Short mmCIF file of C-alpha atoms in Angstrom, two decimals:
data_model
loop_
_atom_site.label_atom_id
_atom_site.label_comp_id
_atom_site.label_asym_id
_atom_site.label_seq_id
_atom_site.Cartn_x
_atom_site.Cartn_y
_atom_site.Cartn_z
CA MET A 779 -23.46 25.24 -1.09
CA ALA A 780 -22.83 23.25 -3.68
CA LYS A 781 -21.46 19.60 -3.05
CA LYS A 782 -17.99 19.56 -4.83
CA LYS A 783 -18.05 16.66 -7.95
CA ILE A 784 -14.75 14.87 -7.41
CA LEU A 785 -13.55 12.20 -9.96
CA ILE A 786 -12.17 9.14 -8.16
CA ARG A 787 -9.56 6.87 -10.48
CA ILE A 788 -7.77 3.56 -8.78
CA GLY A 789 -6.69 0.05 -11.05
CA SER A 790 -9.06 -2.09 -8.36
CA LEU A 791 -10.11 -2.35 -4.90
CA ARG A 792 -7.56 -5.24 -4.32
CA HIS A 793 -6.40 -6.06 -0.98
CA GLY A 794 -3.31 -3.95 -1.66
CA GLY A 795 -2.61 -1.52 0.78
CA ALA A 796 -3.76 2.25 -1.07
CA GLU A 797 -7.11 0.71 -1.63
CA LYS A 798 -7.02 0.20 1.92
CA VAL A 799 -5.79 3.79 2.74
CA LEU A 800 -8.41 5.18 -0.20
CA VAL A 801 -11.49 2.91 1.55
CA THR A 802 -10.58 4.58 4.91
CA PHE A 803 -10.38 7.26 3.39
CA LEU A 804 -13.50 7.73 1.91
CA ASN A 805 -15.35 6.02 4.85
CA ASN A 806 -14.52 8.78 6.79
CA LEU A 807 -15.54 12.04 4.86
CA PRO A 808 -18.30 13.73 5.37
CA ARG A 809 -21.29 12.38 2.88
CA GLU A 810 -22.82 15.79 2.35
CA LYS A 811 -19.80 17.30 1.36
CA TYR A 812 -19.50 15.92 -1.92
CA GLU A 813 -20.40 14.20 -4.35
CA ILE A 814 -17.20 11.27 -5.52
CA ASP A 815 -17.74 8.67 -8.66
CA LEU A 816 -15.11 6.87 -7.73
CA LEU A 817 -13.67 4.69 -10.97
CA LEU A 818 -12.49 1.32 -11.57
CA ASN A 819 -9.55 -0.03 -14.00
CA LEU A 820 -11.81 -3.45 -13.15
CA TYR A 821 -14.76 -4.45 -10.51
CA SER A 822 -12.86 -6.57 -8.82
CA GLY A 823 -11.26 -6.93 -5.07
CA LYS A 824 -11.18 -8.15 -1.38
CA TYR A 825 -12.23 -3.92 -0.18
CA LEU A 826 -15.38 -3.03 -2.76
CA GLY A 827 -17.54 -4.11 0.62
CA GLU A 828 -15.80 -1.57 2.33
CA VAL A 829 -17.00 1.81 -0.29
CA PRO A 830 -19.63 3.70 1.21
CA VAL A 831 -23.31 3.80 -0.13
CA PHE A 832 -22.83 7.42 -0.44
CA VAL A 833 -19.43 6.75 -2.96
CA ASN A 834 -21.12 6.06 -6.90
CA VAL A 835 -19.12 3.24 -7.79
CA LEU A 836 -18.07 2.89 -11.68
CA TYR A 837 -15.98 0.75 -13.99
CA LEU A 838 -14.43 -0.37 -17.28
CA ASN A 839 -14.53 -3.56 -17.00
CA LYS A 840 -15.67 -6.09 -14.49
CA GLY A 841 -14.88 -9.33 -13.41
CA GLU A 842 -11.33 -10.74 -11.71
CA MET A 843 -8.10 -10.13 -12.43
CA ILE A 844 -6.62 -12.34 -15.02
CA THR A 845 -3.15 -13.15 -13.39
CA THR A 846 -2.63 -16.50 -16.10
CA ASN A 847 -1.76 -17.04 -19.08
CA ARG A 848 -4.26 -19.67 -20.46
CA THR A 849 -6.19 -19.97 -23.56
CA GLN A 850 -9.48 -20.40 -22.81
CA ASP A 851 -8.34 -16.63 -20.54
CA LEU A 852 -6.99 -14.67 -23.37
CA PRO A 853 -9.67 -13.81 -24.98
CA ARG A 854 -11.17 -11.97 -22.55
CA LYS A 855 -7.94 -10.20 -20.74
CA VAL A 856 -6.58 -8.91 -24.96
CA TYR A 857 -10.43 -7.62 -24.85
CA ARG A 858 -9.53 -6.04 -21.66
CA LYS A 859 -6.12 -4.53 -22.22
CA VAL A 860 -7.13 -3.12 -26.04
CA TYR A 861 -10.44 -1.86 -24.02
CA GLN A 862 -8.81 0.27 -22.26
CA ALA A 863 -5.84 1.28 -23.94
CA PHE A 864 -8.62 2.54 -26.65
CA LEU A 865 -10.43 4.60 -23.56
CA LYS A 866 -7.11 6.22 -22.34
CA LYS A 867 -5.83 7.14 -26.40
CA PHE A 868 -9.71 8.69 -26.59
CA PRO A 869 -9.96 9.54 -23.06
CA LYS A 870 -13.48 11.62 -24.97
CA VAL A 871 -15.00 9.20 -25.61
CA LEU A 872 -14.64 8.13 -21.43
CA TYR A 873 -16.06 10.72 -20.46
CA LYS A 874 -19.13 10.72 -22.69
CA SER A 875 -19.35 7.76 -22.37
CA ILE A 876 -19.16 5.97 -19.02
CA LEU A 877 -18.80 9.14 -17.27
CA ASN A 878 -21.85 10.24 -19.14
CA GLY A 879 -20.71 14.21 -19.96
CA LYS A 880 -20.23 15.11 -16.21
CA GLN A 881 -18.18 18.29 -14.91
CA TYR A 882 -15.66 17.31 -11.86
CA ASP A 883 -14.28 20.37 -10.30
CA ILE A 884 -11.62 17.51 -8.46
CA GLU A 885 -10.29 14.12 -10.69
CA PHE A 886 -7.67 12.41 -8.35
CA ALA A 887 -5.63 10.00 -9.11
CA ALA A 888 -5.32 7.84 -6.37
CA ILE A 889 -2.35 6.07 -6.63
CA HIS A 890 0.87 6.87 -8.70
CA GLY A 891 -0.15 4.58 -12.24
CA MET A 892 -3.41 6.89 -12.77
CA ARG A 893 -1.31 9.48 -13.71
CA ASP A 894 -1.85 9.71 -17.34
CA ASP A 895 -5.50 8.76 -17.52
CA ILE A 896 -5.98 12.22 -14.77
CA LEU A 897 -3.39 14.91 -16.93
CA ASN A 898 -4.98 13.70 -19.83
CA SER A 899 -8.64 14.35 -18.97
CA PRO A 900 -10.15 16.42 -21.89
CA LEU A 901 -11.70 18.62 -17.89
CA LYS A 902 -9.43 21.34 -18.12
CA SER A 903 -10.58 24.01 -15.59
CA SER A 904 -11.21 20.30 -12.76
CA LYS A 905 -8.29 20.41 -10.12
CA LYS A 906 -5.82 17.88 -10.72
CA ILE A 907 -4.51 15.72 -7.82
CA VAL A 908 -2.11 12.86 -7.54
CA TRP A 909 -1.72 10.57 -3.97
CA ILE A 910 1.84 8.24 -4.24
CA HIS A 911 2.10 5.74 -1.99
CA ASN A 912 5.70 4.98 -2.93
CA ASP A 913 9.20 5.58 -3.77
CA LEU A 914 8.72 5.16 -7.18
CA ARG A 915 12.26 4.60 -8.20
CA LYS A 916 11.61 0.93 -6.87
CA THR A 917 8.28 0.13 -8.14
CA HIS A 918 8.96 -3.69 -10.04
CA PHE A 919 6.20 -2.62 -12.99
CA HIS A 920 8.69 0.20 -13.85
CA ASN A 921 11.93 2.30 -12.14
CA TYR A 922 10.77 6.07 -13.16
CA ASN A 923 13.53 8.26 -13.96
CA ASP A 924 14.44 12.22 -12.63
CA ALA A 925 12.60 12.67 -16.45
CA GLU A 926 9.00 10.80 -15.85
CA ILE A 927 8.97 11.82 -12.37
CA ARG A 928 9.15 15.30 -13.52
CA LYS A 929 5.72 14.81 -15.54
CA PHE A 930 3.30 14.47 -12.14
CA PHE A 931 3.95 18.03 -11.75
CA GLY A 932 1.10 19.24 -14.11
CA PHE A 933 -0.61 18.45 -11.58
CA ASP A 934 -1.90 20.69 -8.92
CA LYS A 935 -0.82 19.22 -5.42
CA ILE A 936 1.16 16.25 -5.47
CA VAL A 937 0.61 14.12 -1.55
CA VAL A 938 2.75 11.77 -1.31
CA ILE A 939 3.28 9.81 2.11
CA SER A 940 6.50 9.82 3.76
CA GLU A 941 9.88 11.91 3.51
CA HIS A 942 11.60 9.96 1.90
CA ILE A 943 9.81 11.05 -1.43
CA LYS A 944 9.03 14.31 -0.60
CA ASN A 945 12.08 14.53 -0.11
CA ASP A 946 12.85 13.32 -3.72
CA PHE A 947 9.81 15.49 -5.77
CA GLU A 948 11.56 18.64 -3.69
CA LYS A 949 14.99 17.96 -5.15
CA LEU A 950 13.06 17.79 -8.80
CA ALA A 951 11.27 21.03 -8.15
CA ARG A 952 12.27 23.81 -9.85
CA ASN A 953 10.57 26.93 -7.73
CA ASP A 954 8.81 27.70 -5.65
CA PHE A 955 5.20 27.03 -7.18
CA GLU A 956 6.20 23.05 -8.24
CA ARG A 957 7.73 22.58 -4.86
CA GLN A 958 3.88 24.01 -3.05
CA LYS A 959 2.60 21.65 -4.99
CA ILE A 960 4.42 19.63 -3.00
CA LEU A 961 2.02 18.06 0.37
CA ARG A 962 3.63 15.01 2.85
CA ILE A 963 0.29 13.76 4.23
CA TYR A 964 1.16 10.61 6.50
CA ASN A 965 -2.07 7.50 5.46
CA PRO A 966 -5.28 7.40 7.16
CA LEU A 967 -5.38 4.61 9.89
CA ASP A 968 -7.89 4.30 11.87
CA THR A 969 -5.74 3.08 15.43
CA GLU A 970 -8.67 2.96 17.10
CA LYS A 971 -10.31 -0.13 15.07
CA VAL A 972 -6.95 -1.74 14.80
CA ILE A 973 -6.19 -2.19 18.79
CA ALA A 974 -10.74 -3.52 18.91
CA SER A 975 -9.82 -5.14 16.26
CA ALA A 976 -6.88 -7.45 17.36
CA GLY A 977 -8.52 -8.34 20.62
CA LYS A 978 -11.24 -10.09 18.75
CA PRO A 979 -10.24 -13.80 19.94
CA LEU A 980 -8.42 -15.86 17.72
CA GLU A 981 -8.09 -20.44 17.52
CA ILE A 982 -4.53 -20.80 17.38
CA ALA A 983 -2.28 -24.22 18.12
CA LYS A 984 -0.38 -23.32 20.46
CA SER A 985 3.78 -24.13 18.97
CA ASN A 986 6.46 -23.60 21.90
CA VAL A 987 8.58 -21.74 19.33
CA PRO A 988 8.80 -17.77 18.22
CA THR A 989 6.32 -16.93 15.47
CA PHE A 990 6.98 -14.30 13.07
CA VAL A 991 3.76 -12.67 11.27
CA ALA A 992 4.13 -11.16 7.71
CA ILE A 993 1.18 -9.04 6.34
CA GLY A 994 1.21 -7.79 2.68
CA THR A 995 0.47 -8.74 -0.88
CA VAL A 996 2.14 -11.76 -2.34
CA PHE A 997 3.81 -10.02 -5.26
CA PRO A 998 7.91 -9.37 -5.12
CA GLN A 999 8.19 -6.10 -3.72
CA LYS A 1000 6.75 -8.04 -0.23
CA GLY A 1001 10.38 -9.55 -0.71
CA PHE A 1002 8.42 -13.37 1.33
CA ASP A 1003 10.54 -15.82 -1.34
CA ARG A 1004 13.74 -13.97 1.00
CA LEU A 1005 12.25 -13.87 4.31
CA LEU A 1006 10.99 -18.92 3.79
CA ARG A 1007 15.54 -18.46 2.23
CA VAL A 1008 16.17 -16.75 5.18
CA GLN A 1009 14.08 -19.28 7.47
CA ARG A 1010 15.78 -22.43 5.93
CA ARG A 1011 18.77 -20.85 6.78
CA LEU A 1012 18.25 -20.13 9.99
CA LEU A 1013 16.72 -23.29 10.67
CA ASP A 1014 19.58 -25.29 9.33
CA GLU A 1015 21.87 -23.56 11.58
CA GLY A 1016 19.23 -24.97 14.78
CA PHE A 1017 17.33 -22.25 15.33
CA SER A 1018 13.18 -23.52 15.65
CA PHE A 1019 11.19 -20.49 14.84
CA ASN A 1020 7.83 -20.46 12.43
CA VAL A 1021 6.84 -18.11 10.25
CA LYS A 1022 3.23 -16.81 8.59
CA ILE A 1023 2.31 -14.56 5.95
CA ILE A 1024 -0.85 -13.57 5.77
CA GLY A 1025 -2.24 -12.22 1.99
CA ASP A 1026 -2.42 -13.07 -1.54
CA GLY A 1027 -1.52 -11.80 -4.75
CA TYR A 1028 -0.98 -13.52 -8.65
CA ASP A 1029 2.53 -14.11 -6.95
CA PHE A 1030 0.86 -16.79 -3.95
CA GLU A 1031 1.75 -20.22 -6.08
CA LYS A 1032 5.12 -19.66 -6.50
CA ILE A 1033 5.97 -18.73 -2.72
CA LYS A 1034 3.86 -21.72 -1.58
CA LYS A 1035 6.22 -23.48 -4.38
CA LEU A 1036 9.20 -21.99 -2.83
CA LYS A 1037 7.83 -23.13 1.01
CA GLU A 1038 7.81 -27.02 -0.16
CA ASP A 1039 10.79 -26.68 -2.00
CA LEU A 1040 12.76 -25.69 0.60
CA ASN A 1041 10.56 -28.08 2.34
CA LEU A 1042 10.08 -26.23 5.89
CA GLY A 1043 6.54 -27.91 6.21
CA ASP A 1044 4.81 -27.14 9.25
CA TYR A 1045 6.85 -24.04 10.41
CA ALA A 1046 5.60 -22.04 7.49
CA GLU A 1047 1.80 -21.04 6.99
CA MET A 1048 0.51 -19.14 3.73
CA THR A 1049 -3.10 -18.30 5.43
CA GLY A 1050 -4.33 -16.21 2.02
CA PHE A 1051 -5.83 -12.95 2.79
CA SER A 1052 -7.24 -11.88 5.93
CA ASN A 1053 -10.11 -8.51 6.11
CA ASP A 1054 -8.88 -8.69 10.38
CA PRO A 1055 -5.55 -9.39 9.48
CA TYR A 1056 -4.89 -8.13 13.75
CA PRO A 1057 -5.67 -10.99 15.75
CA HIS A 1058 -2.74 -12.94 14.03
CA LEU A 1059 -0.30 -10.17 14.42
CA LYS A 1060 -1.37 -9.79 18.29
CA ALA A 1061 -0.90 -13.12 18.76
CA ALA A 1062 2.29 -12.96 17.44
CA ASN A 1063 6.18 -12.97 19.02
CA PHE A 1064 7.62 -11.00 16.43
CA PHE A 1065 6.58 -8.42 12.69
CA VAL A 1066 8.78 -8.39 10.62
CA LEU A 1067 9.23 -6.11 7.53
CA SER A 1068 10.72 -7.88 4.55
CA SER A 1069 10.25 -5.60 1.58
CA ARG A 1070 12.25 -4.60 -0.82
CA TYR A 1071 10.53 -0.98 -2.00
CA GLU A 1072 7.33 0.44 -0.23
CA GLY A 1073 5.87 3.88 0.16
CA PHE A 1074 5.14 4.13 3.80
CA PRO A 1075 4.52 0.98 4.85
CA THR A 1076 0.95 1.06 6.84
CA VAL A 1077 1.27 -2.11 7.90
CA LEU A 1078 4.04 -2.06 9.98
CA SER A 1079 2.64 2.17 11.92
CA GLU A 1080 -0.17 -1.39 12.65
CA ALA A 1081 2.55 -3.10 14.49
CA VAL A 1082 3.57 0.28 16.17
CA THR A 1083 -0.07 0.96 17.34
CA LEU A 1084 0.10 -2.78 18.95
CA LYS A 1085 3.34 -2.77 20.04
CA LYS A 1086 5.07 -5.70 18.66
CA ASN A 1087 8.72 -6.59 18.49
CA ILE A 1088 9.49 -5.34 15.36
CA ILE A 1089 11.97 -6.46 12.06
CA ALA A 1090 11.79 -4.36 9.12
CA THR A 1091 13.97 -3.88 6.05
CA ASP A 1092 15.28 -0.52 5.69
CA VAL A 1093 12.85 0.74 3.42
CA SER A 1094 10.98 4.40 2.47
CA GLY A 1095 9.29 5.31 5.57
CA ALA A 1096 10.20 2.63 8.20
CA ARG A 1097 12.98 5.44 9.52
CA GLU A 1098 10.28 7.96 9.46
CA ILE A 1099 7.80 4.54 12.13
CA LEU A 1100 10.58 3.51 13.79
CA GLU A 1101 11.93 6.34 14.75
CA ASN A 1102 15.30 5.71 12.80
CA GLY A 1103 15.11 1.94 15.65
CA ASN A 1104 14.42 4.03 18.91
CA LEU A 1105 10.56 1.90 17.91
CA GLY A 1106 12.32 -1.14 16.41
CA LEU A 1107 15.47 -3.53 14.19
CA ILE A 1108 15.26 -2.06 10.92
CA VAL A 1109 18.07 -4.32 9.02
CA GLU A 1110 19.76 -3.60 5.68
CA ASN A 1111 17.49 -3.87 2.86
CA SER A 1112 18.60 -7.21 1.79
CA GLU A 1113 18.92 -11.07 2.24
CA GLU A 1114 21.26 -10.68 4.16
CA GLY A 1115 19.99 -8.42 6.57
CA LEU A 1116 17.02 -10.28 7.33
CA TYR A 1117 18.94 -12.95 7.97
CA GLU A 1118 20.73 -10.47 10.40
CA GLY A 1119 17.47 -9.24 11.79
CA LEU A 1120 15.61 -12.19 13.06
CA LYS A 1121 18.70 -14.24 14.40
CA LYS A 1122 19.44 -11.30 16.47
CA ALA A 1123 15.16 -11.56 17.03
CA MET A 1124 16.24 -15.14 18.83
CA GLN A 1125 18.78 -14.17 20.47
CA ASP A 1126 19.26 -10.94 21.79
CA HIS A 1127 16.35 -10.52 24.00
CA GLU A 1128 17.68 -7.54 25.46
CA ILE A 1129 17.48 -5.05 23.20
CA PHE A 1130 14.04 -5.96 21.52
CA LEU A 1131 12.78 -5.81 26.07
CA GLU A 1132 14.56 -1.62 25.14
CA TYR A 1133 11.68 -1.10 22.04
CA GLN A 1134 9.26 -2.63 24.15
CA GLN A 1135 9.82 0.02 26.82
CA ASN A 1136 9.47 2.68 23.77
CA LEU A 1137 6.98 1.88 22.03
CA ASN A 1138 4.62 2.62 25.54
CA ASN A 1139 6.08 5.77 25.41
CA HIS A 1140 5.09 6.08 22.18
CA VAL A 1141 2.44 8.76 21.07
CA LEU A 1142 1.71 7.76 17.40
CA PRO A 1143 2.33 10.92 15.33
CA PHE A 1144 -0.46 11.09 13.13
CA SER A 1145 -4.36 10.71 13.48
CA LEU A 1146 -6.93 9.69 11.21
CA GLU A 1147 -9.14 13.27 11.69
CA ASN A 1148 -5.63 14.17 11.04
CA SER A 1149 -5.03 12.91 7.91
CA VAL A 1150 -8.91 12.95 6.62
CA ARG A 1151 -8.62 16.79 7.40
CA GLU A 1152 -5.55 17.19 5.76
CA ILE A 1153 -6.91 15.98 2.23
CA MET A 1154 -10.18 17.96 2.78
CA ASP A 1155 -8.21 21.13 3.17
CA ILE A 1156 -6.53 20.29 -0.05
CA ILE A 1157 -9.63 19.54 -2.35
CA ASP A 1158 -11.71 23.01 -0.16
CA GLY A 1159 -8.60 24.94 -1.59
CA LEU A 1160 -8.62 24.10 -5.04
#
């Protein structure tokens, strides 16, 4: 049987949840079954080295993301934007040049931001899939209204990662045909790898105070700014604890400056990106998810896998993962909610003993194998 030809599009392979999930998915596909081209807008990112060798990586531009407006960077930044806009407006040029006129069976938008790029493909016979990782109504760059979300029904299949997002799409579906396009599939999570990695030795300074660890790309969605402000407030009230933020992103220097402005000193640490954050997660007393919005936060599933004490804002996916608060403390999605949650963590030890008991008896309702198989079933069925 001939291999199915698949085009997958994503912006880059930076250190984000959707990028990590995509690479995990690709590494668990049978290489003999599919012929995959992965087209990046920008050939950069921490996960480039993890793309399996059978995947052909193509790109529009090469180099690191330019997040500043420094004079010396502007020509390259403008060129990239103009070039990408040109190829988006004239997709036939892209398909004839970079993609060498290849005919694909499946075209796959690995993130919602590639919606128009895939829907405007000149290949009218290809089947089209989109993978939505965020609550579209709360994204930082573009809050989608009903009309914008309706455009996703142009895809043959809409893969969403939480019940919250699925329910939102189902409310906008106009008939059973559209409702059948929507499929909730949990993100592929390699729990065995998480557990094995967490067991690696980690040299950390001993501390007599609890440590709260937060993990994610450093940009506004993750709410690290409000986490640090809450820490300052609690320190001023006499509580003593450390916060460790593991991650990098275009807001890194801004959050680092906030840490300095708040005079948090050694009580707060920003480690930058880590390929292997799991030893840090395992060593911490608490995991805190301070996000303003999510789709289905993979890192929260990882914290459950490692049976950590958890405080999480009430974002999409949190109630599914934490079983409506049986496995961890879900707080109001606000700075005040985080304040109350961290304070409770240091005052109410009994409730966290109860969470630990529930975690020890908990079996994750999803698996790497099931998630990969479900997505393969979609591809094979189109």
